[in-house]
mmCIF file with all atom_site columns, C-alpha atoms in Angstrom:
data_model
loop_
_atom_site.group_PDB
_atom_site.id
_atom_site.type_symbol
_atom_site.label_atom_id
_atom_site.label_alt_id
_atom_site.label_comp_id
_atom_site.label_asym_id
_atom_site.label_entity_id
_atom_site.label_seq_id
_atom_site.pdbx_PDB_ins_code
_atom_site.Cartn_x
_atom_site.Cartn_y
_atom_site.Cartn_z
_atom_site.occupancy
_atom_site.B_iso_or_equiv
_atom_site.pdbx_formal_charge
_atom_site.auth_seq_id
_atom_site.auth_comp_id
_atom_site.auth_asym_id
_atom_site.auth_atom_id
_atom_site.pdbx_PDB_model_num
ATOM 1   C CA . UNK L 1 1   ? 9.637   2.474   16.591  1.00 0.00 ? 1   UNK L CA 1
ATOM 2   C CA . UNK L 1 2   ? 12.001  1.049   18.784  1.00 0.00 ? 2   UNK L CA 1
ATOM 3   C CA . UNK L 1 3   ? 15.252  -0.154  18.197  1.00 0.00 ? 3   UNK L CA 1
ATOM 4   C CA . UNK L 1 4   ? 13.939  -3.352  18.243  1.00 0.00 ? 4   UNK L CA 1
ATOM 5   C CA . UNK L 1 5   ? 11.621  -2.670  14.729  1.00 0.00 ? 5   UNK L CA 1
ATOM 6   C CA . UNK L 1 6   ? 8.286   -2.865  17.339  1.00 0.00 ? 6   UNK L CA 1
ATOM 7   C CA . UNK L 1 7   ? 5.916   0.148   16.598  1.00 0.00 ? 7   UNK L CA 1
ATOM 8   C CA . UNK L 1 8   ? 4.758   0.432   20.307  1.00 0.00 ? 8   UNK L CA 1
ATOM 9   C CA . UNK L 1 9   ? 1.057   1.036   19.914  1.00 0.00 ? 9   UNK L CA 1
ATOM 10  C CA . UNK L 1 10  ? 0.775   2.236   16.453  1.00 0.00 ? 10  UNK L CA 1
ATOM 11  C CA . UNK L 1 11  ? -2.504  0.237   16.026  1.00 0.00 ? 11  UNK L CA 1
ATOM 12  C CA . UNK L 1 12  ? -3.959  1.273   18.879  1.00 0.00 ? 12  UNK L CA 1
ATOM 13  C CA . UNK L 1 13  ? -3.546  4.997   18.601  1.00 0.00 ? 13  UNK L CA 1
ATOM 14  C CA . UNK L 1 14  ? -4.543  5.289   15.042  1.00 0.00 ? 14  UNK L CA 1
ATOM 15  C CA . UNK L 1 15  ? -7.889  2.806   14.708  1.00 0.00 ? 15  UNK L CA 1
ATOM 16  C CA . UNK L 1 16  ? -10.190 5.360   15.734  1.00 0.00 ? 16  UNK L CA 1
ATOM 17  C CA . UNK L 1 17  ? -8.379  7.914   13.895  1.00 0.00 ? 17  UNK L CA 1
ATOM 18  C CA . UNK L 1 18  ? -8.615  9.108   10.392  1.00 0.00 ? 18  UNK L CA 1
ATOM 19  C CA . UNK L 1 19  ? -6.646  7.062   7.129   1.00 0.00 ? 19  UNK L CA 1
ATOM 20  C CA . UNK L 1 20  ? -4.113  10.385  7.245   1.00 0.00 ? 20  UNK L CA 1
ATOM 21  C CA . UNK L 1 21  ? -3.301  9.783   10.718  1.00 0.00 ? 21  UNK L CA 1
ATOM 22  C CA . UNK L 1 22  ? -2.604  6.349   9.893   1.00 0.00 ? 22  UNK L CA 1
ATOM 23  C CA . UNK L 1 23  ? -1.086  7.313   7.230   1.00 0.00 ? 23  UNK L CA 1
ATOM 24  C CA . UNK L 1 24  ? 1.258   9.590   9.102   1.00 0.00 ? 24  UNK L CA 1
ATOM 25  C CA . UNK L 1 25  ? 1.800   7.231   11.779  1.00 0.00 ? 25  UNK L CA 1
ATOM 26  C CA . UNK L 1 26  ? 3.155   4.810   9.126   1.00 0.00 ? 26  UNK L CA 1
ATOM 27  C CA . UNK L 1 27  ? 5.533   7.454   7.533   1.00 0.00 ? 27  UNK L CA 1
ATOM 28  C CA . UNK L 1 28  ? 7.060   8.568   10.516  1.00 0.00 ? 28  UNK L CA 1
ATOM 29  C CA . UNK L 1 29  ? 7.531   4.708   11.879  1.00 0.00 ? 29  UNK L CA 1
ATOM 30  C CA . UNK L 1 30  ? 9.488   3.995   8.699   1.00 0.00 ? 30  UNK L CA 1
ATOM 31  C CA . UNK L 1 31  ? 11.508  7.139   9.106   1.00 0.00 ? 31  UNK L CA 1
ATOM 32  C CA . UNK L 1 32  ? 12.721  5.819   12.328  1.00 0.00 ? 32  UNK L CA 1
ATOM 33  C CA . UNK L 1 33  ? 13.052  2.634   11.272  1.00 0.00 ? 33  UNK L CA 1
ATOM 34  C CA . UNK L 1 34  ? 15.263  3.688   8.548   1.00 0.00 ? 34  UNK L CA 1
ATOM 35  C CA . UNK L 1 35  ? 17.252  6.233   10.076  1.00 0.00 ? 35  UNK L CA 1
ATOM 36  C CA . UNK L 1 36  ? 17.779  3.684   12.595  1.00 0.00 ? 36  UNK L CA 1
ATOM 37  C CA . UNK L 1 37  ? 19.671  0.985   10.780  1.00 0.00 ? 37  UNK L CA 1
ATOM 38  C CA . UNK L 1 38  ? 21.271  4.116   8.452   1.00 0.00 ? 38  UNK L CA 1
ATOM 39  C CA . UNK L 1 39  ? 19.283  3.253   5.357   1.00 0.00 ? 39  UNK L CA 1
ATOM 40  C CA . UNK L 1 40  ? 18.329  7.002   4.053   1.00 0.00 ? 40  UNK L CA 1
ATOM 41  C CA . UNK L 1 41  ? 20.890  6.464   1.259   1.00 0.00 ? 41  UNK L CA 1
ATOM 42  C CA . UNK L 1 42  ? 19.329  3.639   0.150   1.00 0.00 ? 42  UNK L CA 1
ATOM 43  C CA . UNK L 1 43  ? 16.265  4.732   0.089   1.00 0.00 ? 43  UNK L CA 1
ATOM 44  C CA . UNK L 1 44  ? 16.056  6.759   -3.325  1.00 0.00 ? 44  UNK L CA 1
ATOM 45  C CA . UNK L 1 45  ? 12.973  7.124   -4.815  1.00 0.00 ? 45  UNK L CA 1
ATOM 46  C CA . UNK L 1 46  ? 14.309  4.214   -8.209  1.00 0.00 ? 46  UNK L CA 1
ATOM 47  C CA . UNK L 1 47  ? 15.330  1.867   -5.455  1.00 0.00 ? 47  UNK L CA 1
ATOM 48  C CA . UNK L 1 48  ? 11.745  2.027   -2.970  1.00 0.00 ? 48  UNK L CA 1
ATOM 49  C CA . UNK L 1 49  ? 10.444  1.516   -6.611  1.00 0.00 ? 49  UNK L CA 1
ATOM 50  C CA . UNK L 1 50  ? 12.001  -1.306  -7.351  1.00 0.00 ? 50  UNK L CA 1
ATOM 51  C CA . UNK L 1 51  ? 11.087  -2.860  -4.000  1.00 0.00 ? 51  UNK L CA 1
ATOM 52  C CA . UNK L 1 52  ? 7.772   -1.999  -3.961  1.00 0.00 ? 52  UNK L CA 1
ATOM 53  C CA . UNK L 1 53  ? 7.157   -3.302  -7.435  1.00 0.00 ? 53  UNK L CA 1
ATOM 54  C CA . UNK L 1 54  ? 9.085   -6.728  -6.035  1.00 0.00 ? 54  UNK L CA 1
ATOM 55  C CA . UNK L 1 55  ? 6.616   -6.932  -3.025  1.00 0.00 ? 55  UNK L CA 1
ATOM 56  C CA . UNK L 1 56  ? 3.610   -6.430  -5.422  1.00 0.00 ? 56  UNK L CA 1
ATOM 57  C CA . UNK L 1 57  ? 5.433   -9.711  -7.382  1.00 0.00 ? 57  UNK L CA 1
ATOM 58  C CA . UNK L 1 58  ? 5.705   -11.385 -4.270  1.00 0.00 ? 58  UNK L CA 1
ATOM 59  C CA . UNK L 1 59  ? 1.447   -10.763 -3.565  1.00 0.00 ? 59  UNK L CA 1
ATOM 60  C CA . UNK L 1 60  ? 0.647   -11.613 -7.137  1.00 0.00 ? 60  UNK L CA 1
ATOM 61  C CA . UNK L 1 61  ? 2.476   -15.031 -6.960  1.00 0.00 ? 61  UNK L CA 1
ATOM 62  C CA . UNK L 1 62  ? 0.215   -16.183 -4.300  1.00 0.00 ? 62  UNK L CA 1
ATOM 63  C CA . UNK L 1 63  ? -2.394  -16.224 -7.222  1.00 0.00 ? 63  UNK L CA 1
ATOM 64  C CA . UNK L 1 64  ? -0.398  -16.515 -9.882  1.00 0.00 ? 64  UNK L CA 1
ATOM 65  C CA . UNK L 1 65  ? -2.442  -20.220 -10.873 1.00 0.00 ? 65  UNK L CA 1
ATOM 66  C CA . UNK L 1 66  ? -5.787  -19.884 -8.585  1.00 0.00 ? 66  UNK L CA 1
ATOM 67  C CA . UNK L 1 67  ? -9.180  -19.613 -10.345 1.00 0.00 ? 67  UNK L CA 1
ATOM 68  C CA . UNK L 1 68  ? -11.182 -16.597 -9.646  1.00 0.00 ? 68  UNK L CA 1
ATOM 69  C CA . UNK L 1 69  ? -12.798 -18.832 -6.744  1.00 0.00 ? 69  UNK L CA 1
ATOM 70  C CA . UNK L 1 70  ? -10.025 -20.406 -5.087  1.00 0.00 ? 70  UNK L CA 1
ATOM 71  C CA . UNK L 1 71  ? -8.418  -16.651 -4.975  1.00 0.00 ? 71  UNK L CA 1
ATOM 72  C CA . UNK L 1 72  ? -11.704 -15.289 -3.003  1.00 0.00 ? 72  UNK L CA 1
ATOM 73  C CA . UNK L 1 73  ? -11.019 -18.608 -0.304  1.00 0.00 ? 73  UNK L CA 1
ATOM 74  C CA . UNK L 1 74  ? -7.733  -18.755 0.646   1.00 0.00 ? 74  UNK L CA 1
ATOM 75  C CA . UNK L 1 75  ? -6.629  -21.111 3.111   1.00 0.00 ? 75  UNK L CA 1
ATOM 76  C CA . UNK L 1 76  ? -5.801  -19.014 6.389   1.00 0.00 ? 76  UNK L CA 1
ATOM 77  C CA . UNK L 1 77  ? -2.009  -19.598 6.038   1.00 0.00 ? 77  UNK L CA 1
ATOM 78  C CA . UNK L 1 78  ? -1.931  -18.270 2.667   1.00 0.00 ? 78  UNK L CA 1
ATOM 79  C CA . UNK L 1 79  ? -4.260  -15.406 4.292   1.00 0.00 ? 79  UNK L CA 1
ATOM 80  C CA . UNK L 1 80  ? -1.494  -14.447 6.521   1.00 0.00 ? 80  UNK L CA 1
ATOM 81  C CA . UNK L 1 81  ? 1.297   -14.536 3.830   1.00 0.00 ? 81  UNK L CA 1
ATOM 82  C CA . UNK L 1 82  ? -1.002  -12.295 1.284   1.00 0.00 ? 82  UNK L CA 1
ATOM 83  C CA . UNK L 1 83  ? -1.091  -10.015 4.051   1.00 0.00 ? 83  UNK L CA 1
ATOM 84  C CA . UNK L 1 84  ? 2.244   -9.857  5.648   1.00 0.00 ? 84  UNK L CA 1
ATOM 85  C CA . UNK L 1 85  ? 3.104   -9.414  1.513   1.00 0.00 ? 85  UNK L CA 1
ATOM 86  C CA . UNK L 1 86  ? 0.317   -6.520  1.299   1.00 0.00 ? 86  UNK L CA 1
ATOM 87  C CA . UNK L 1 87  ? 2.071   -4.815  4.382   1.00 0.00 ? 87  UNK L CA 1
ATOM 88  C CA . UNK L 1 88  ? 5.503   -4.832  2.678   1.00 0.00 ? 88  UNK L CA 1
ATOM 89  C CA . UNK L 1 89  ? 3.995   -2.887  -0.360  1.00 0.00 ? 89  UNK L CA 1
ATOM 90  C CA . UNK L 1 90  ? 2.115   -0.569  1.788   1.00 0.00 ? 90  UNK L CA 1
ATOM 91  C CA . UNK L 1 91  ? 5.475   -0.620  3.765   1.00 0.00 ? 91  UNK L CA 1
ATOM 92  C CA . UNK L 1 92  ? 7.159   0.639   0.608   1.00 0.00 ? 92  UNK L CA 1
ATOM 93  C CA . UNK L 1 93  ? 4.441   2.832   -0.523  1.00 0.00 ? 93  UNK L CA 1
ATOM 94  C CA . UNK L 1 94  ? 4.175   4.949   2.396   1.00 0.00 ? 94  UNK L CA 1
ATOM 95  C CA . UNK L 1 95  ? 7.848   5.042   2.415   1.00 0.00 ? 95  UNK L CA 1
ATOM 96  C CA . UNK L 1 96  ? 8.123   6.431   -1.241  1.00 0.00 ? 96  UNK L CA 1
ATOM 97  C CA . UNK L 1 97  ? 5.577   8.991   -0.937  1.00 0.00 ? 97  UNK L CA 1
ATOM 98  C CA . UNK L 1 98  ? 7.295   10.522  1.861   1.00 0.00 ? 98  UNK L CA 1
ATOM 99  C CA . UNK L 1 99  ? 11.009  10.082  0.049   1.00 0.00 ? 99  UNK L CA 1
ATOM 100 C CA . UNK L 1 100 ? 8.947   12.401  -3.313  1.00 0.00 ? 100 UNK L CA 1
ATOM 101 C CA . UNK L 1 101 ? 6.854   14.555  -0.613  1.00 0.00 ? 101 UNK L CA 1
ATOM 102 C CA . UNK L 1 102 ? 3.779   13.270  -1.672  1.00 0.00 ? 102 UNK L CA 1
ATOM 103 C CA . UNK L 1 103 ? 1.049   13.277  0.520   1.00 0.00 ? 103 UNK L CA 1
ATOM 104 C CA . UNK L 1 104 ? -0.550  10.149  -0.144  1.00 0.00 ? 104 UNK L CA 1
ATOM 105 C CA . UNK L 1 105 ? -3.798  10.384  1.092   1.00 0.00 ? 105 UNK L CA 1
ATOM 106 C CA . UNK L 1 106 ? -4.324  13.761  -0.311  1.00 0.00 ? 106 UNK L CA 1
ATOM 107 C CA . UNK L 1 107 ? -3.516  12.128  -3.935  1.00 0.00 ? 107 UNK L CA 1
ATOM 108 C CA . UNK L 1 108 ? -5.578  9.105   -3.192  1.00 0.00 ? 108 UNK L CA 1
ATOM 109 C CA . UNK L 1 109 ? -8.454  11.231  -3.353  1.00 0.00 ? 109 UNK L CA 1
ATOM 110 C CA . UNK L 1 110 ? -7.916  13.484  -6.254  1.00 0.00 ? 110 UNK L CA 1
ATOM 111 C CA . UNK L 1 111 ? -7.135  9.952   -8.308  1.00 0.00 ? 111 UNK L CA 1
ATOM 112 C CA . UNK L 1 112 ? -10.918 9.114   -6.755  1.00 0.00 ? 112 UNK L CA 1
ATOM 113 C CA . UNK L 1 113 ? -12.128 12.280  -8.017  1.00 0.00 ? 113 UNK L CA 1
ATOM 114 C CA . UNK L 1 114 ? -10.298 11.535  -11.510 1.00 0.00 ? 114 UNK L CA 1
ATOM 115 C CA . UNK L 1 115 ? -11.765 8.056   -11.766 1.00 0.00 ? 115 UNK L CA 1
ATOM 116 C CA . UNK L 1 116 ? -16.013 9.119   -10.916 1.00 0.00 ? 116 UNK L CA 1
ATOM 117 C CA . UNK L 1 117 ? -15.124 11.358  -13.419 1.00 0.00 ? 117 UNK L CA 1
ATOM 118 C CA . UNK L 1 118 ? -13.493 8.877   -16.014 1.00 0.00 ? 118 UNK L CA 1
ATOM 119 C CA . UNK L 1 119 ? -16.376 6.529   -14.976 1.00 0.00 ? 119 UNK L CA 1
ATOM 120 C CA . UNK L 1 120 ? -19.217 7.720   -14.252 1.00 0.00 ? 120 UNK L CA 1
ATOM 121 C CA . UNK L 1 121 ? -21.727 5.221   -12.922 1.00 0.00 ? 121 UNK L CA 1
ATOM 122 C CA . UNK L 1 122 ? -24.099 5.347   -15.618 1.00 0.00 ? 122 UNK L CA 1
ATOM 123 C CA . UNK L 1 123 ? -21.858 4.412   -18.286 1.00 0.00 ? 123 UNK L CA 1
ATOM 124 C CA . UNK L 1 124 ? -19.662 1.996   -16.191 1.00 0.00 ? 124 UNK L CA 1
ATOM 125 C CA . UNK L 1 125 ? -22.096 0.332   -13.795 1.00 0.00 ? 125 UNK L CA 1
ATOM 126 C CA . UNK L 1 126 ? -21.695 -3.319  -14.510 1.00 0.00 ? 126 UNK L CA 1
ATOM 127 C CA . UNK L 1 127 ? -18.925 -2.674  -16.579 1.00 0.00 ? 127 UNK L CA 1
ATOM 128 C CA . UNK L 1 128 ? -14.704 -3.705  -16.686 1.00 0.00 ? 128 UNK L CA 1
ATOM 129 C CA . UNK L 1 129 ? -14.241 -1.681  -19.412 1.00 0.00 ? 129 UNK L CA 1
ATOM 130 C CA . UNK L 1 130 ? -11.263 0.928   -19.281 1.00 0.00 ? 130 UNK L CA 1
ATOM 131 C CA . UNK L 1 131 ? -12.685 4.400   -19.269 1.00 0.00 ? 131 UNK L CA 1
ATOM 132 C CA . UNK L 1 132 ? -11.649 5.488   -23.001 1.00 0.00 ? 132 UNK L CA 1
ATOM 133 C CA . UNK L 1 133 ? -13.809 2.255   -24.101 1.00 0.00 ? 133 UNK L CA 1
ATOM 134 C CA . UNK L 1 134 ? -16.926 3.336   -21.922 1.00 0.00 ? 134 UNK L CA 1
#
């Protein structure tokens, strides 16, 4: 990341590759960034927290009043906005996982592993139940 906040080619380099190299790519952009404009002591793991939950506020108010319909056909604008918004979480996700050590792609899947196993598809196929009501 330059100086400038551009990540020169980031996109590029990591479309072909795999979700951790994106992943990775992302991490190490917002290390620069931060250590850039001095913000490691800000960035405790209570405080990326707090600003990631604030950026998920900031997504859910774009569909805070919709109807299930009008939320699945959003006007392009409002496209853009929900996904500059969706950037800032992943932004802060990324960002918070590598403040803990977390590898998040590695604890992506084990939650994926967790979840067939809390729903199985023949007792939640179909269903929105939550998996102690299956």
């Amino acid at each position: 990341m330059s100086p400038s906040g551009d990540i020169a080619g980031a996109g590029a380099a990591s479309a072909a590759g795999t979700a951790p190299d994106a992943l990775h790519e992302l991490r190490d952009a917002m290390r620069r960034f931060a250590a850039e404009r001095a913000w490691e002591p800000f960035h405790t793991p209570k405080n990326l927290a707090m600003a990631l939950a604030g950026e998920a506020g900031e997504v859910i108010e774009h569909f805070q009043w919709l109807t299930a319909e009008q939320s699945m056909a959003l006007p392009p604008a409002t496209r853009e906005e929900v996904a500059l918004e969706l950037a800032d979480v992943l932004l802060y996700l990324v960002r918070l996982g590598d403040v803990l050590g977390i590898e998040l792609a590695d604890a992506a899947r084990r939650k994926m592993v967790l979840n067939a196993q809390r729903y199985p598809v023949e007792r939640a196929h179909g269903r929105a139940d939550k998996h102690d009501r299956l």
